[in-house]
Coordinates of C-alpha atoms in Angstrom, one line a residue:
X884 CA 126.9 107.5 98.5
X885 CA 125.1 109.9 100.8
X886 CA 123.1 113.0 99.8
X887 CA 121.8 116.2 101.6
X888 CA 118.5 117.7 100.7
X889 CA 117.8 121.5 101.4
X890 CA 114.1 122.1 101.6
X891 CA 112.3 125.0 103.3
X892 CA 115.4 126.6 104.5
X893 CA 116.5 123.4 106.2
X894 CA 119.2 121.0 105.6
X895 CA 117.9 117.2 105.7
X896 CA 119.9 113.9 105.7
X897 CA 122.0 112.3 104.7
X898 CA 120.1 109.8 102.9
X899 CA 121.3 106.8 101.0
X900 CA 120.1 106.6 97.2
X901 CA 117.2 104.1 98.2
X902 CA 116.2 106.2 101.2
X903 CA 116.1 109.3 98.8
X904 CA 113.8 107.5 96.3
X905 CA 111.4 106.6 99.1
X906 CA 111.2 110.4 100.3
X907 CA 110.7 111.4 97.0
X908 CA 108.0 108.8 96.1
X909 CA 106.3 109.8 99.3
X910 CA 106.2 113.4 98.3
X911 CA 108.3 114.8 101.1
X912 CA 110.7 116.3 98.6
X913 CA 110.4 117.3 94.8
X914 CA 112.8 116.8 91.9
X915 CA 113.1 120.8 92.3
X916 CA 114.6 120.7 95.8
X917 CA 118.5 121.2 96.1
X918 CA 120.5 118.2 96.7
X919 CA 124.5 118.0 97.6
X920 CA 126.6 114.9 97.3
X921 CA 130.3 114.5 97.7
X922 CA 132.1 115.7 94.6
X923 CA 129.6 118.4 93.8
X924 CA 130.7 122.1 93.8
X925 CA 127.3 123.4 94.8
X926 CA 123.7 122.5 95.7
X927 CA 121.8 121.7 92.7
X928 CA 118.2 120.6 92.1
X929 CA 117.7 117.0 92.4
X930 CA 116.5 116.5 88.8
X931 CA 120.0 117.7 87.8
X932 CA 122.1 115.4 89.8
X933 CA 120.9 112.3 88.5
X934 CA 118.1 111.1 86.3
X935 CA 115.3 110.8 88.9
X936 CA 112.6 110.4 86.3
X937 CA 114.3 107.0 85.0
X938 CA 114.6 105.6 88.6
X939 CA 111.0 106.5 89.4
X940 CA 109.5 105.3 85.9
X941 CA 111.8 102.2 85.1
X942 CA 109.1 99.9 86.8
X943 CA 106.2 101.7 85.2
X944 CA 106.9 102.1 81.4
X945 CA 104.6 99.4 80.4
X946 CA 101.1 100.5 81.8
X947 CA 101.5 99.2 85.3
X948 CA 99.2 100.7 88.0
X949 CA 101.5 103.2 89.9
X950 CA 99.8 102.5 93.2
X951 CA 100.6 98.7 92.8
X952 CA 104.2 99.3 91.7
X953 CA 104.8 101.6 94.7
X954 CA 103.1 99.3 97.1
X955 CA 105.2 96.2 95.7
X956 CA 108.4 98.2 95.4
X957 CA 108.1 99.2 99.1
X958 CA 107.2 95.8 100.4
X959 CA 110.1 94.4 98.2
X960 CA 112.6 97.1 99.2
X961 CA 112.2 96.2 102.9
X962 CA 113.1 92.5 102.1
X963 CA 116.0 92.7 99.8
X964 CA 119.8 93.1 100.8
X965 CA 121.3 96.6 100.7
X966 CA 123.3 95.9 97.6
X967 CA 120.4 94.5 95.6
X968 CA 118.5 96.7 93.3
X969 CA 115.0 96.3 91.9
X970 CA 115.0 96.6 88.2
X971 CA 111.5 95.9 87.1
X972 CA 108.1 95.0 88.4
X973 CA 105.4 93.4 86.4
X974 CA 101.8 92.7 87.6
X975 CA 98.8 90.8 86.6
X976 CA 95.8 92.7 85.1
X977 CA 93.2 93.3 87.8
X978 CA 90.8 90.6 88.5
X979 CA 87.4 90.8 90.0
X980 CA 87.8 88.4 93.0
X981 CA 91.4 89.3 93.8
X982 CA 92.4 92.3 96.0
X983 CA 96.0 92.5 95.0
X984 CA 97.6 91.1 91.6
X985 CA 100.4 88.6 91.6
X986 CA 103.7 90.2 90.4
X987 CA 107.3 89.3 89.1
X988 CA 110.1 91.3 90.3
X989 CA 113.4 91.5 88.6
X990 CA 116.6 92.4 91.0
X991 CA 120.1 92.3 89.9
X992 CA 120.4 89.2 92.1
X993 CA 117.2 87.3 91.4
X994 CA 113.6 86.8 90.2
X995 CA 110.9 87.1 92.8
X996 CA 107.3 86.2 92.3
X997 CA 104.9 87.6 94.8
X998 CA 101.7 85.6 94.8
X999 CA 98.6 86.9 96.4
X1000 CA 95.9 84.7 98.1
X1001 CA 93.1 84.9 100.7
X1002 CA 95.7 84.3 103.6
X1003 CA 98.0 86.8 102.5
X1004 CA 101.2 86.9 100.1
X1005 CA 103.5 84.1 99.2
X1006 CA 107.1 84.8 97.7
X1007 CA 108.9 82.5 95.4
X1008 CA 112.6 83.4 95.1
X1009 CA 115.0 82.3 92.4
X1010 CA 118.7 83.3 92.1
X1011 CA 119.7 84.1 88.4
X1012 CA 122.2 81.3 88.6
X1013 CA 119.3 78.9 89.1
X1014 CA 117.1 80.3 86.2
X1015 CA 117.6 77.9 83.1
X1016 CA 115.0 79.5 80.9
X1017 CA 112.1 82.1 80.6
X1018 CA 109.5 82.4 78.1
X1019 CA 106.3 84.0 77.3
X1020 CA 103.2 82.6 75.6
X1021 CA 99.8 83.9 74.4
X1022 CA 96.7 81.9 74.2
X1023 CA 93.0 82.4 74.2
X1024 CA 92.9 83.0 78.0
X1025 CA 95.8 85.6 77.9
X1026 CA 99.5 85.7 78.3
X1027 CA 101.6 83.7 80.5
X1028 CA 105.2 84.0 81.9
X1029 CA 107.0 80.7 82.2
X1030 CA 110.3 80.1 84.0
X1031 CA 112.3 76.8 84.3
X1032 CA 114.7 76.4 87.2
X1033 CA 117.7 74.0 87.8
X1034 CA 115.4 71.4 89.4
X1035 CA 113.3 71.3 86.3
X1036 CA 110.4 73.1 88.0
X1037 CA 108.3 75.2 86.0
X1038 CA 106.8 78.3 87.2
X1039 CA 104.3 80.6 85.7
X1040 CA 102.4 83.7 86.2
X1041 CA 99.2 84.2 84.0
X1042 CA 97.4 87.4 82.9
X1043 CA 100.5 89.7 82.7
X1044 CA 99.8 92.5 80.1
X1045 CA 101.8 91.7 76.9
X1046 CA 104.2 94.9 77.1
X1047 CA 105.2 93.9 80.6
X1048 CA 105.6 90.3 79.8
X1049 CA 107.7 91.5 76.8
X1050 CA 110.0 93.5 78.9
X1051 CA 110.2 91.1 81.9
X1052 CA 111.3 88.5 79.4
X1053 CA 113.9 90.8 78.1
X1054 CA 115.3 91.7 81.5
X1055 CA 115.2 88.1 82.7
X1056 CA 117.3 86.9 79.5
X1057 CA 119.9 89.7 80.1
X1058 CA 120.1 88.9 83.9
X1059 CA 120.5 85.3 83.2
X1060 CA 123.5 86.0 80.8
X1061 CA 125.2 88.5 83.2

């Protein structure tokens, strides 16, 4: 579905929903700007057309750093397919020697782990059909996300904040069943 925006006495667009989200996140439009899409009778404020707040905050309800989430979202959004949607982003607590945190991204098609190192980032990609189980553990050194794939390979990400870890495991369980 395509959207048109009316801002500063000019019409802009058409935008796909993902493009609209990027323009909104970049601050080029606001939730108060007028939007039109097929089936509407009149131009309406963006916030009345769909729940923008939910779209913007679905990845930041458990204390994530907004700058990290936006960075990861924009990076991942450029890599995923057009019919794939990012549902959730969890990231490690800040570390002293690490410039960017490792993160786990849940989409409607897969689980993606983005690991940061000195030589850049490395992605590990698992289709939901290949994920056998997910679990969380807490220890003296913090919390850990663990995933077991079809090849009996255990993947883990340490130091995810507990609220993010709980939400990540909940979503991963739901996606595995879907």
